[in-house]
CSV table of N, CA, C and O in Angstrom, one decimal:
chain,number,residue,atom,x,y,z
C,1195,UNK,N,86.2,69.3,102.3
C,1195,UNK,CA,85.8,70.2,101.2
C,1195,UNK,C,85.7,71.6,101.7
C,1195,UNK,O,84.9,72.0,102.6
C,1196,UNK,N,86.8,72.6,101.0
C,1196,UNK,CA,86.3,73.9,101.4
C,1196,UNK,C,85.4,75.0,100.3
C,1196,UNK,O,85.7,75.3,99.1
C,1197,UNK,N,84.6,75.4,101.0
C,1197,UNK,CA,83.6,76.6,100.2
C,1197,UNK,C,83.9,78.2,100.3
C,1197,UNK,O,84.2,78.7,101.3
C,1198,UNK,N,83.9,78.8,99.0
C,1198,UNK,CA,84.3,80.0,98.8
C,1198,UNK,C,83.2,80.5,99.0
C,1198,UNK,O,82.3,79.8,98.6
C,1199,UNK,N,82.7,81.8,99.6
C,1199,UNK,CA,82.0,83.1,99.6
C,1199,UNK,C,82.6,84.3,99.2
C,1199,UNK,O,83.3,84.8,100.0
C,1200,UNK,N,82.5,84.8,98.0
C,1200,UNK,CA,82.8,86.2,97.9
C,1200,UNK,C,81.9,86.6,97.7
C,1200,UNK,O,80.9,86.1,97.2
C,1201,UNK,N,82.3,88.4,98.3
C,1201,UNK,CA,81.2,89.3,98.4
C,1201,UNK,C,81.8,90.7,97.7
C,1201,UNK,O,82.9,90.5,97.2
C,1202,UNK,N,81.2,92.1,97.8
C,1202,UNK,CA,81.3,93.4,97.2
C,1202,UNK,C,81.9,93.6,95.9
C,1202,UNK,O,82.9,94.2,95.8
C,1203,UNK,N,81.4,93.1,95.1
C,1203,UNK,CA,81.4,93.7,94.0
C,1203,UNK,C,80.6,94.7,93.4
C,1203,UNK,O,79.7,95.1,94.2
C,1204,UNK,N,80.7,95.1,92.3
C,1204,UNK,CA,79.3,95.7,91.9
C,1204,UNK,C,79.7,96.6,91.1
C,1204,UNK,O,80.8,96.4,90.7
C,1205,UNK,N,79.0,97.9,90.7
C,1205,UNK,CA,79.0,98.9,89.6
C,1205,UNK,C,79.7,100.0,90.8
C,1205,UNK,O,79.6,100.0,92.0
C,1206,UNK,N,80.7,100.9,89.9
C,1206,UNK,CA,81.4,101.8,90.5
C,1206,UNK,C,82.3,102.8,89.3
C,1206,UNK,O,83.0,102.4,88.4
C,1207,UNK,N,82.0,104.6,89.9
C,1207,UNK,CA,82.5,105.0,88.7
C,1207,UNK,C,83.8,105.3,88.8
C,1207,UNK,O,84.3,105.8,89.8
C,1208,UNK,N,84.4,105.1,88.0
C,1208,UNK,CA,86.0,105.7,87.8
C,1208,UNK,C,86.5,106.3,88.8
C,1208,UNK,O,85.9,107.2,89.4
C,1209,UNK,N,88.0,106.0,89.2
C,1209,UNK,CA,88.1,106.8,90.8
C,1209,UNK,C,87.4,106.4,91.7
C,1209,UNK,O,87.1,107.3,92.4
C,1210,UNK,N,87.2,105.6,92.1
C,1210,UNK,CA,86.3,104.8,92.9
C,1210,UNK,C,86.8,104.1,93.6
C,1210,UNK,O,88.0,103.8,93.5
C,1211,UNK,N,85.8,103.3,95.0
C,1211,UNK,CA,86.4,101.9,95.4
C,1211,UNK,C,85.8,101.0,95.2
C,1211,UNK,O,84.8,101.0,94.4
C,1212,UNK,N,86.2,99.8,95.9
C,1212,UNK,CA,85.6,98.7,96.3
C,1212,UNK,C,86.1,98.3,97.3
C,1212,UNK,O,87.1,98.8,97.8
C,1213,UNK,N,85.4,96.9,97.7
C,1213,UNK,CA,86.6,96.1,98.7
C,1213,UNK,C,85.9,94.7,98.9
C,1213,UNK,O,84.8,94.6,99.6
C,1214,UNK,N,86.3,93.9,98.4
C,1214,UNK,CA,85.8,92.6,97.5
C,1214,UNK,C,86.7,91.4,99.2
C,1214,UNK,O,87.8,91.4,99.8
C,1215,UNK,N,85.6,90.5,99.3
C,1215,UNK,CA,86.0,89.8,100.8
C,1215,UNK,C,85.7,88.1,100.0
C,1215,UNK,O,85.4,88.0,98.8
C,1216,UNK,N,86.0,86.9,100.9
C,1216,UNK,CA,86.3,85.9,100.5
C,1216,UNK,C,86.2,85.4,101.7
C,1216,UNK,O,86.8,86.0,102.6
C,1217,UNK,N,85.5,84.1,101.9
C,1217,UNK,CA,85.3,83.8,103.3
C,1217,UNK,C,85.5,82.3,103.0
C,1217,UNK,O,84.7,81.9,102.1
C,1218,UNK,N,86.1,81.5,103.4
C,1218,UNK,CA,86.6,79.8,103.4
C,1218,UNK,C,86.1,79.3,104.5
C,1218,UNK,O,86.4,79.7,105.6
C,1219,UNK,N,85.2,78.5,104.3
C,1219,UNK,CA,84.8,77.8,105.1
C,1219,UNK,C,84.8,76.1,105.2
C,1219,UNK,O,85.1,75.4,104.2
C,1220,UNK,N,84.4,75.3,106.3
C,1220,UNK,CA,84.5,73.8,106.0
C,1220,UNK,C,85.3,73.6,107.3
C,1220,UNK,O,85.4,74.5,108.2
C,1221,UNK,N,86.1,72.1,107.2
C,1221,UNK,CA,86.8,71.9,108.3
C,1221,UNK,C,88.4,71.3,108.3
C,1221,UNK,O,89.0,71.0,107.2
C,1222,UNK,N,88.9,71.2,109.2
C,1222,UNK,CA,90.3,69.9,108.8
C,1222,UNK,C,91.1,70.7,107.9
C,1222,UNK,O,91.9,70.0,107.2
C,1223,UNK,N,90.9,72.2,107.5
C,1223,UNK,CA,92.4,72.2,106.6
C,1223,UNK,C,92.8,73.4,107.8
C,1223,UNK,O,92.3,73.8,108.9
C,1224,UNK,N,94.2,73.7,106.7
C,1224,UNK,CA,94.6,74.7,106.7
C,1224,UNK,C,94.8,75.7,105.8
C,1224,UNK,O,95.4,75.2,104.8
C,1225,UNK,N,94.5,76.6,105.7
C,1225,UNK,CA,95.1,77.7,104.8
C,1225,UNK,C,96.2,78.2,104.5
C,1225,UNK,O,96.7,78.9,105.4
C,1226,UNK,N,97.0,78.0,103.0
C,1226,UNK,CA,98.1,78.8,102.7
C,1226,UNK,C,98.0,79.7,102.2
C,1226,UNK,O,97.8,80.7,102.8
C,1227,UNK,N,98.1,79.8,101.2
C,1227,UNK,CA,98.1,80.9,99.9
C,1227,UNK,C,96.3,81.6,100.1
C,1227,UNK,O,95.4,80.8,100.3
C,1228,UNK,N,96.1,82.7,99.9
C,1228,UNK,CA,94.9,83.2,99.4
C,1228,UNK,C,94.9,84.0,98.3
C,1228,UNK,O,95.4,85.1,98.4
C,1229,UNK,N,94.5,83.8,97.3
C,1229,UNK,CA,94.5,84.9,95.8
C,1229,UNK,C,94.0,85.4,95.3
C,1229,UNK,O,93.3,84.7,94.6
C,1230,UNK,N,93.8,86.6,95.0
C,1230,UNK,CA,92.6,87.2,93.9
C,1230,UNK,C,92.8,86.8,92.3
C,1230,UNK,O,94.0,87.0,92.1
C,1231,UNK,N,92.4,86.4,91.5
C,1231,UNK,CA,92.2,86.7,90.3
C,1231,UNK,C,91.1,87.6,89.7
C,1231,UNK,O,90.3,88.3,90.3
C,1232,UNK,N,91.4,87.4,88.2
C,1232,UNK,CA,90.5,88.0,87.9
C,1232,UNK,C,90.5,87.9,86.3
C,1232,UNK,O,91.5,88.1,85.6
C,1233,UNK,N,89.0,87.6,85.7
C,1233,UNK,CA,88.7,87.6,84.0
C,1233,UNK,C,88.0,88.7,83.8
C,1233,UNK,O,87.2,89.2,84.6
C,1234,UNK,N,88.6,89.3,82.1
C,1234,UNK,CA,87.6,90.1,81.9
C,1234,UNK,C,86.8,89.4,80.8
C,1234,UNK,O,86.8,88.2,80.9
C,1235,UNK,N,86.0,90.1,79.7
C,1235,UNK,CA,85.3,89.5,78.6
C,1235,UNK,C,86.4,89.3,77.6
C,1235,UNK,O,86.9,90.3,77.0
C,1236,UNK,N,86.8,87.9,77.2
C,1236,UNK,CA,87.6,87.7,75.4
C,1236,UNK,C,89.1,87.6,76.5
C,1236,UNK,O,90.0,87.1,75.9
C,1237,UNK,N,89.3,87.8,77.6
C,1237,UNK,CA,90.2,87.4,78.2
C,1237,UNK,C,90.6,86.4,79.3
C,1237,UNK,O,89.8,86.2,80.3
C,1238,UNK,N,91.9,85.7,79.2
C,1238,UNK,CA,92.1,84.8,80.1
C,1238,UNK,C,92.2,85.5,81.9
C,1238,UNK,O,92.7,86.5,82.4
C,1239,UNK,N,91.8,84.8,82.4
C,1239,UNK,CA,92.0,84.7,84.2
C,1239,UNK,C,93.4,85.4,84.5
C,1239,UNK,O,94.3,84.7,84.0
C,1240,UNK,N,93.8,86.2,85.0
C,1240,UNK,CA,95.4,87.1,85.4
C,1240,UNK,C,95.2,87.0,87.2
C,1240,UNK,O,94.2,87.1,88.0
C,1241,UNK,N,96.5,86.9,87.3
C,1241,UNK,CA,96.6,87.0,88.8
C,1241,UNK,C,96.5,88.5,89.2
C,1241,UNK,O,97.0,89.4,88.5
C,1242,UNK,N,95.9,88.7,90.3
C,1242,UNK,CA,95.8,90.5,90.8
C,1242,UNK,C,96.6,90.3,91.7
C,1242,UNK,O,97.8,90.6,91.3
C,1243,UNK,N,96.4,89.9,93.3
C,1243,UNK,CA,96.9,89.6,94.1
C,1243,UNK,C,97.2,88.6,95.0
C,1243,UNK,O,96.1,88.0,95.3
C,1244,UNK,N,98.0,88.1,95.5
C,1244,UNK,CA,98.2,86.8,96.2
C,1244,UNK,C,98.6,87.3,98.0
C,1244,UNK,O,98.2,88.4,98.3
C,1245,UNK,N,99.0,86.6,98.9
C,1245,UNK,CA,99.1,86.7,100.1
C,1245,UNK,C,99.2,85.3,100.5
C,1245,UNK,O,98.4,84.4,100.2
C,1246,UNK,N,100.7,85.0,101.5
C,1246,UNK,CA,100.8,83.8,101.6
C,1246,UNK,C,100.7,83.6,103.4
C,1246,UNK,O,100.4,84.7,103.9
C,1247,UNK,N,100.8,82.9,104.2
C,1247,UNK,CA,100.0,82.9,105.1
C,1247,UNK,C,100.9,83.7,106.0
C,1247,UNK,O,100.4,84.2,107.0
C,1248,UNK,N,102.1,83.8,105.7
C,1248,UNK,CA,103.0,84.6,106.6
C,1248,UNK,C,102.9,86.1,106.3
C,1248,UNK,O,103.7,86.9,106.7
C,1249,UNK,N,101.8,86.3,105.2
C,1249,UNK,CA,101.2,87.4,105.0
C,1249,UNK,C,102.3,88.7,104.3
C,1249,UNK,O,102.5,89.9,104.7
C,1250,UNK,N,102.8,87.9,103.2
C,1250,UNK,CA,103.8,88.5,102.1
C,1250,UNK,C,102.8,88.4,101.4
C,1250,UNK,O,101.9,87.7,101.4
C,1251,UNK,N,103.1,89.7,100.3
C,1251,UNK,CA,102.0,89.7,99.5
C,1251,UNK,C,102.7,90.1,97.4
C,1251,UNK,O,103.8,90.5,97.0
C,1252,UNK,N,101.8,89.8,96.9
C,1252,UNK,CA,102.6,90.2,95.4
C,1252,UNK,C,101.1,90.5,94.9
C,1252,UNK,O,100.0,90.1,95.3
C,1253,UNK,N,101.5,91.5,93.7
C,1253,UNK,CA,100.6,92.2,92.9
C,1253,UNK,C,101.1,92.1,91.5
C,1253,UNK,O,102.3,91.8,91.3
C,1254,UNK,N,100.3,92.4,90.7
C,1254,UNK,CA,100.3,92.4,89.6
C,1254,UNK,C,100.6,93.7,89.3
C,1254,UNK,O,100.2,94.5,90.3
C,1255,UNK,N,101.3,94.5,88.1
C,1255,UNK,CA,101.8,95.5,88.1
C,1255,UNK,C,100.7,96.4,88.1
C,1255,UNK,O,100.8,97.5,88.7
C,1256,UNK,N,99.6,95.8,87.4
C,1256,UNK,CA,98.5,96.8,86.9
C,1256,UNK,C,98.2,97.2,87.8
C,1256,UNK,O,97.6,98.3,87.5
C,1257,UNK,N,98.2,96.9,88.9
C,1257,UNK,CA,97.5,97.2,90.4
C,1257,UNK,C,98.5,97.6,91.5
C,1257,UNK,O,98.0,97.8,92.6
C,1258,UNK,N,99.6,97.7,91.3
C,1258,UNK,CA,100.7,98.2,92.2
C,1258,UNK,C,100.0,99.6,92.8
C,1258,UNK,O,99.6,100.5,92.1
C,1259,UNK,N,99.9,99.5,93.9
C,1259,UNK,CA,100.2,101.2,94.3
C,1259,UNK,C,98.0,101.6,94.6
C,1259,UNK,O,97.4,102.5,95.3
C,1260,UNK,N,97.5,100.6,93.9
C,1260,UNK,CA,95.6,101.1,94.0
C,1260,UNK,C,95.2,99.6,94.7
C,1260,UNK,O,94.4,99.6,95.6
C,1261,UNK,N,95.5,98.9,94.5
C,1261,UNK,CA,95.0,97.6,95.4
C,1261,UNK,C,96.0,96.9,96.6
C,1261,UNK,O,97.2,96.6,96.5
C,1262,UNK,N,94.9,96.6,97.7
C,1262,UNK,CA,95.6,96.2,98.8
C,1262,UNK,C,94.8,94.4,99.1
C,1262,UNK,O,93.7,94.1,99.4
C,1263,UNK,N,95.7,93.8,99.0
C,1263,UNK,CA,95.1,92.3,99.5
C,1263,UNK,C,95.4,92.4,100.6
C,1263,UNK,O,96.4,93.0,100.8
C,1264,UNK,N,94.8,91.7,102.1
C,1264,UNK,CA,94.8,91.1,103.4
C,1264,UNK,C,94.4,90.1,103.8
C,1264,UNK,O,93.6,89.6,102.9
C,1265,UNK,N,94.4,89.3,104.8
C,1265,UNK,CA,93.5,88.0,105.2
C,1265,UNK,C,93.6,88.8,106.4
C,1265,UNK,O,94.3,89.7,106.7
C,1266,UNK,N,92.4,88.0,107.4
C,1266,UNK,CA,91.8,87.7,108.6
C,1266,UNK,C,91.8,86.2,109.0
C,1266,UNK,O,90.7,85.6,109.1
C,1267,UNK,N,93.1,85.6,109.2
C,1267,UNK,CA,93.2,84.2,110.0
C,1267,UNK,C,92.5,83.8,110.9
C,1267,UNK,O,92.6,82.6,110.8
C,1268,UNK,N,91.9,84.0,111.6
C,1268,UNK,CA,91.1,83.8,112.3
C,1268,UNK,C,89.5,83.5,111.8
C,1268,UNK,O,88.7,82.7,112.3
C,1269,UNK,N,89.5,84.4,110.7
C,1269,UNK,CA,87.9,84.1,109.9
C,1269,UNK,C,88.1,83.8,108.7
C,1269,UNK,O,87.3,84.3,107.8
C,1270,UNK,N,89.4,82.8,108.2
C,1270,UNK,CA,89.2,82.1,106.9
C,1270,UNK,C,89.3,83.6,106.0
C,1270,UNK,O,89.0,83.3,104.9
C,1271,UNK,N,89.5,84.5,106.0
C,1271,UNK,CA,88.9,85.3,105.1
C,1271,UNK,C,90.0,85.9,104.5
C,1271,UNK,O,91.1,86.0,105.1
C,1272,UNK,N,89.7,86.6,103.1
C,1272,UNK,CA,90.6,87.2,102.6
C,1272,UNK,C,89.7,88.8,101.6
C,1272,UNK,O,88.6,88.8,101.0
C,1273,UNK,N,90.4,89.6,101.7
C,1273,UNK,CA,90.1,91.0,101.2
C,1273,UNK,C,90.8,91.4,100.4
C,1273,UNK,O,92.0,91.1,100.5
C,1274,UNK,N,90.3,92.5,98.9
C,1274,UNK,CA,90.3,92.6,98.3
C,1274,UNK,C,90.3,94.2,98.6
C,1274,UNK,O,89.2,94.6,98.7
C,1275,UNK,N,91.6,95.6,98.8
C,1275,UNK,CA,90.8,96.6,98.9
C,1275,UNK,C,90.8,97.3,97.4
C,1275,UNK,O,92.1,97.3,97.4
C,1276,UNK,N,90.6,97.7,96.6
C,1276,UNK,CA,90.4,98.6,95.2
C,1276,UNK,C,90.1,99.8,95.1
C,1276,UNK,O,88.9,100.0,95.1
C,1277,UNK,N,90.9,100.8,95.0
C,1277,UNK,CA,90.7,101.7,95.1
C,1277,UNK,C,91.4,102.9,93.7
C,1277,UNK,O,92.6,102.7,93.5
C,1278,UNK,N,91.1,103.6,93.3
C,1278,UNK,CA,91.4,104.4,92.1
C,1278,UNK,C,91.0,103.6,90.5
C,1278,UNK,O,91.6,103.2,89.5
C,1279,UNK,N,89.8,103.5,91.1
C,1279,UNK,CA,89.3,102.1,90.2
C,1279,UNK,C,89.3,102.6,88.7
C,1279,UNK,O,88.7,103.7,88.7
C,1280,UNK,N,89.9,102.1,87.4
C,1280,UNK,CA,90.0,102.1,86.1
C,1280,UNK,C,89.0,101.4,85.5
C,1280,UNK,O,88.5,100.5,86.1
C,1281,UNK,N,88.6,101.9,83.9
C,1281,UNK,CA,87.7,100.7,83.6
C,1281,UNK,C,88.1,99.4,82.6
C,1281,UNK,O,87.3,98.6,82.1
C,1282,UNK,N,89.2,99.4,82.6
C,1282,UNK,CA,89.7,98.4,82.2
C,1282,UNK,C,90.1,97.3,83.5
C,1282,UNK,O,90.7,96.2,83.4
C,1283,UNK,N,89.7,97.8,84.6
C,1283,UNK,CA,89.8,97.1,85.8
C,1283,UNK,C,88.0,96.1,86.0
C,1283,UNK,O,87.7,95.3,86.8
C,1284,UNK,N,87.4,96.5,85.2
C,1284,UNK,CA,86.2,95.6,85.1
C,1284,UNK,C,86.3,94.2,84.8
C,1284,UNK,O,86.8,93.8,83.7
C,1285,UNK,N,85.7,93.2,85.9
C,1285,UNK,CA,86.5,92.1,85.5
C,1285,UNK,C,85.5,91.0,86.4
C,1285,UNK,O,84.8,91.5,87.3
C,1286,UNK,N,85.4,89.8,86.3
C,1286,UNK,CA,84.8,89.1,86.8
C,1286,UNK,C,85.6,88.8,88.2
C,1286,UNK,O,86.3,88.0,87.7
C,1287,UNK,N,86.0,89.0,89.3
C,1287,UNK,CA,87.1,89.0,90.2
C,1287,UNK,C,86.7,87.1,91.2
C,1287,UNK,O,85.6,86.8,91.8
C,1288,UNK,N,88.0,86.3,91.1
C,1288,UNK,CA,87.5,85.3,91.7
C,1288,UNK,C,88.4,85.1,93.0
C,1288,UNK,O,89.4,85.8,92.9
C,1289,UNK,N,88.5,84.4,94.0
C,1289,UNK,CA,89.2,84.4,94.9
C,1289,UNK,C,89.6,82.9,94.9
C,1289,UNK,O,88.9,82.0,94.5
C,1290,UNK,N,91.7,82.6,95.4
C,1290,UNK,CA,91.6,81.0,95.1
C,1290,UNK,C,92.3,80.7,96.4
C,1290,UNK,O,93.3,81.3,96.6
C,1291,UNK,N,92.0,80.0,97.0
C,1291,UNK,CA,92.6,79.5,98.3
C,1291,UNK,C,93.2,78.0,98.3
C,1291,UNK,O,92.7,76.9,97.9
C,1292,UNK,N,94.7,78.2,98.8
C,1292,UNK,CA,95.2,77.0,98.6
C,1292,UNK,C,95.5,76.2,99.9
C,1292,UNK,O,96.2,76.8,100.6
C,1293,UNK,N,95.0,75.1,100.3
C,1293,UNK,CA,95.8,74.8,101.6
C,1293,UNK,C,96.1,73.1,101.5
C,1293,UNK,O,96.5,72.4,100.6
C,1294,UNK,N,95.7,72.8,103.1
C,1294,UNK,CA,96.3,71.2,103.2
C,1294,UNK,C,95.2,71.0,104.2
C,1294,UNK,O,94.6,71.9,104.8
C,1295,UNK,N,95.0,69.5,104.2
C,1295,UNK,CA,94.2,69.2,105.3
C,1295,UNK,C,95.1,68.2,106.4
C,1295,UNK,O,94.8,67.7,107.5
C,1296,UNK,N,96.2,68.2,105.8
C,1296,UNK,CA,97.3,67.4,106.6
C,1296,UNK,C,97.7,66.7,105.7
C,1296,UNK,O,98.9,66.5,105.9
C,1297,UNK,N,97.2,66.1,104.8
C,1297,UNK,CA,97.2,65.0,104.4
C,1297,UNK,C,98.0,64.9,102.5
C,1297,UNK,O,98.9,64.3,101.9
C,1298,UNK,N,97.2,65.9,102.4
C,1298,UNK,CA,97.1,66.5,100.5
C,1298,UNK,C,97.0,68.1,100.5
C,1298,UNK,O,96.3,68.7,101.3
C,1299,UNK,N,97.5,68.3,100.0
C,1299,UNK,CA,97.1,69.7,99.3
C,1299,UNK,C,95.9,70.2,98.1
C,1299,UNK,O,95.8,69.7,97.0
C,1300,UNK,N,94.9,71.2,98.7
C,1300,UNK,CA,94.4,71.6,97.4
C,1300,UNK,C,93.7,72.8,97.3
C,1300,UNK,O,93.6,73.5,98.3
C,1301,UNK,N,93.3,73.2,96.2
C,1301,UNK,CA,92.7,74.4,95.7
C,1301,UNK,C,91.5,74.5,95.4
C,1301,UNK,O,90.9,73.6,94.8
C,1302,UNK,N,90.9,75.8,95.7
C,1302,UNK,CA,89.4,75.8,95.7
C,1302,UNK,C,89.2,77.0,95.0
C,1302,UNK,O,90.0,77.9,95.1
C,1303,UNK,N,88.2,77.1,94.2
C,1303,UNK,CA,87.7,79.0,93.9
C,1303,UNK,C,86.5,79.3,94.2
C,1303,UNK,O,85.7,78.4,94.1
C,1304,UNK,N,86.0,80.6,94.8
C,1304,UNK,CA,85.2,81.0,94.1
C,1304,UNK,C,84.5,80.9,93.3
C,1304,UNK,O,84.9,80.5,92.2
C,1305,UNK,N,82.6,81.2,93.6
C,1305,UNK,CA,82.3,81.5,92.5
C,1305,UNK,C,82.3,83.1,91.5
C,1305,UNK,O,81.7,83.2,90.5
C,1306,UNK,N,83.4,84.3,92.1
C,1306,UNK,CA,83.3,84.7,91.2
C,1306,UNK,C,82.2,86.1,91.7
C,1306,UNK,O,81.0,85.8,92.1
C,1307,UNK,N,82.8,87.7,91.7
C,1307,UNK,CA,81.6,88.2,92.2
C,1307,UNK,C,82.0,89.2,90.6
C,1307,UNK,O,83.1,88.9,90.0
C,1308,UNK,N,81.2,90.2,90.2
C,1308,UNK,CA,81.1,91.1,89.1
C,1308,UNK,C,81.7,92.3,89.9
C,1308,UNK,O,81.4,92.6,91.0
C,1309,UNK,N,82.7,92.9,89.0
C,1309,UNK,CA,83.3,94.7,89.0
C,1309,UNK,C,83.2,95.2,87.6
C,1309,UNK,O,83.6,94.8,86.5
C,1310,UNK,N,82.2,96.3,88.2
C,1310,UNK,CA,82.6,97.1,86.6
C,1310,UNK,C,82.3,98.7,87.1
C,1310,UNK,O,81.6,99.4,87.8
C,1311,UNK,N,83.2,98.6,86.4
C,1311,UNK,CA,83.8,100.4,86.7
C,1311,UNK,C,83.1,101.0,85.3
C,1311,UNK,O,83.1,100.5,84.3
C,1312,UNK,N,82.4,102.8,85.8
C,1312,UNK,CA,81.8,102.8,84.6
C,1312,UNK,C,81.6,103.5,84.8
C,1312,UNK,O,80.8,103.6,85.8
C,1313,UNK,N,82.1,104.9,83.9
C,1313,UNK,CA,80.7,106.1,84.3
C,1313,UNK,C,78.8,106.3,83.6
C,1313,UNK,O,78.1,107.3,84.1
């Protein structure tokens, strides 16, 4: 069983940053894929950013060019950096980690931390 931690979210005004972390924990897998999503209110879940373990990465257009995804292999973890923050960029932000334990493959989320950009 692996468990999500995310952390830094929070209230932030326009032009702004953040930098939103994701920490996997548990035993016996491995880690492939790590991904940000993200919901807002009245809207479905959109991919922001992804990163695959050989550490290629894709974005969502909306985010080209102000957000940077990374992992830290070593500590399970994956980062979120946000920066030139919009407020239509307010959004419930979840993190999803895909791996294997050798055996099966599977996916875990996040519970989910709060962004809202706001003057």
């Amino acid at each position: 069983q692996v468990q999500l931690v995310e952390s830094g979210g929070g209230l932030v005004q326009p032009g702004g940053s953040l930098r939103l972390s994701c920490v996997a924990s548990g035993s016996g897998f491995s880690i492939l894929a790590m991904d940000w999503y993200r919901q807002a209110p009245g809207k479905q879940r959109e991919l922001v950013a992804s990163i695959t373990s050989g550490s290629s990465t894709n974005y969502a257009d909306s985010v080209k060019g102000r957000f940077t995804i990374s992992r830290d292999n070593a500590k399970n973890t994956v980062f979120l950096e946000m920066n030139s923050l919009k407020p239509e960029d307010t959004a419930v932000y979840y993190c999803y980690v895909g791996g294997t334990n050798g055996i099966t493959r599977f996916g875990s989320w996040g519970q989910g931390t709060q962004v809202t950009v706001s003057s």
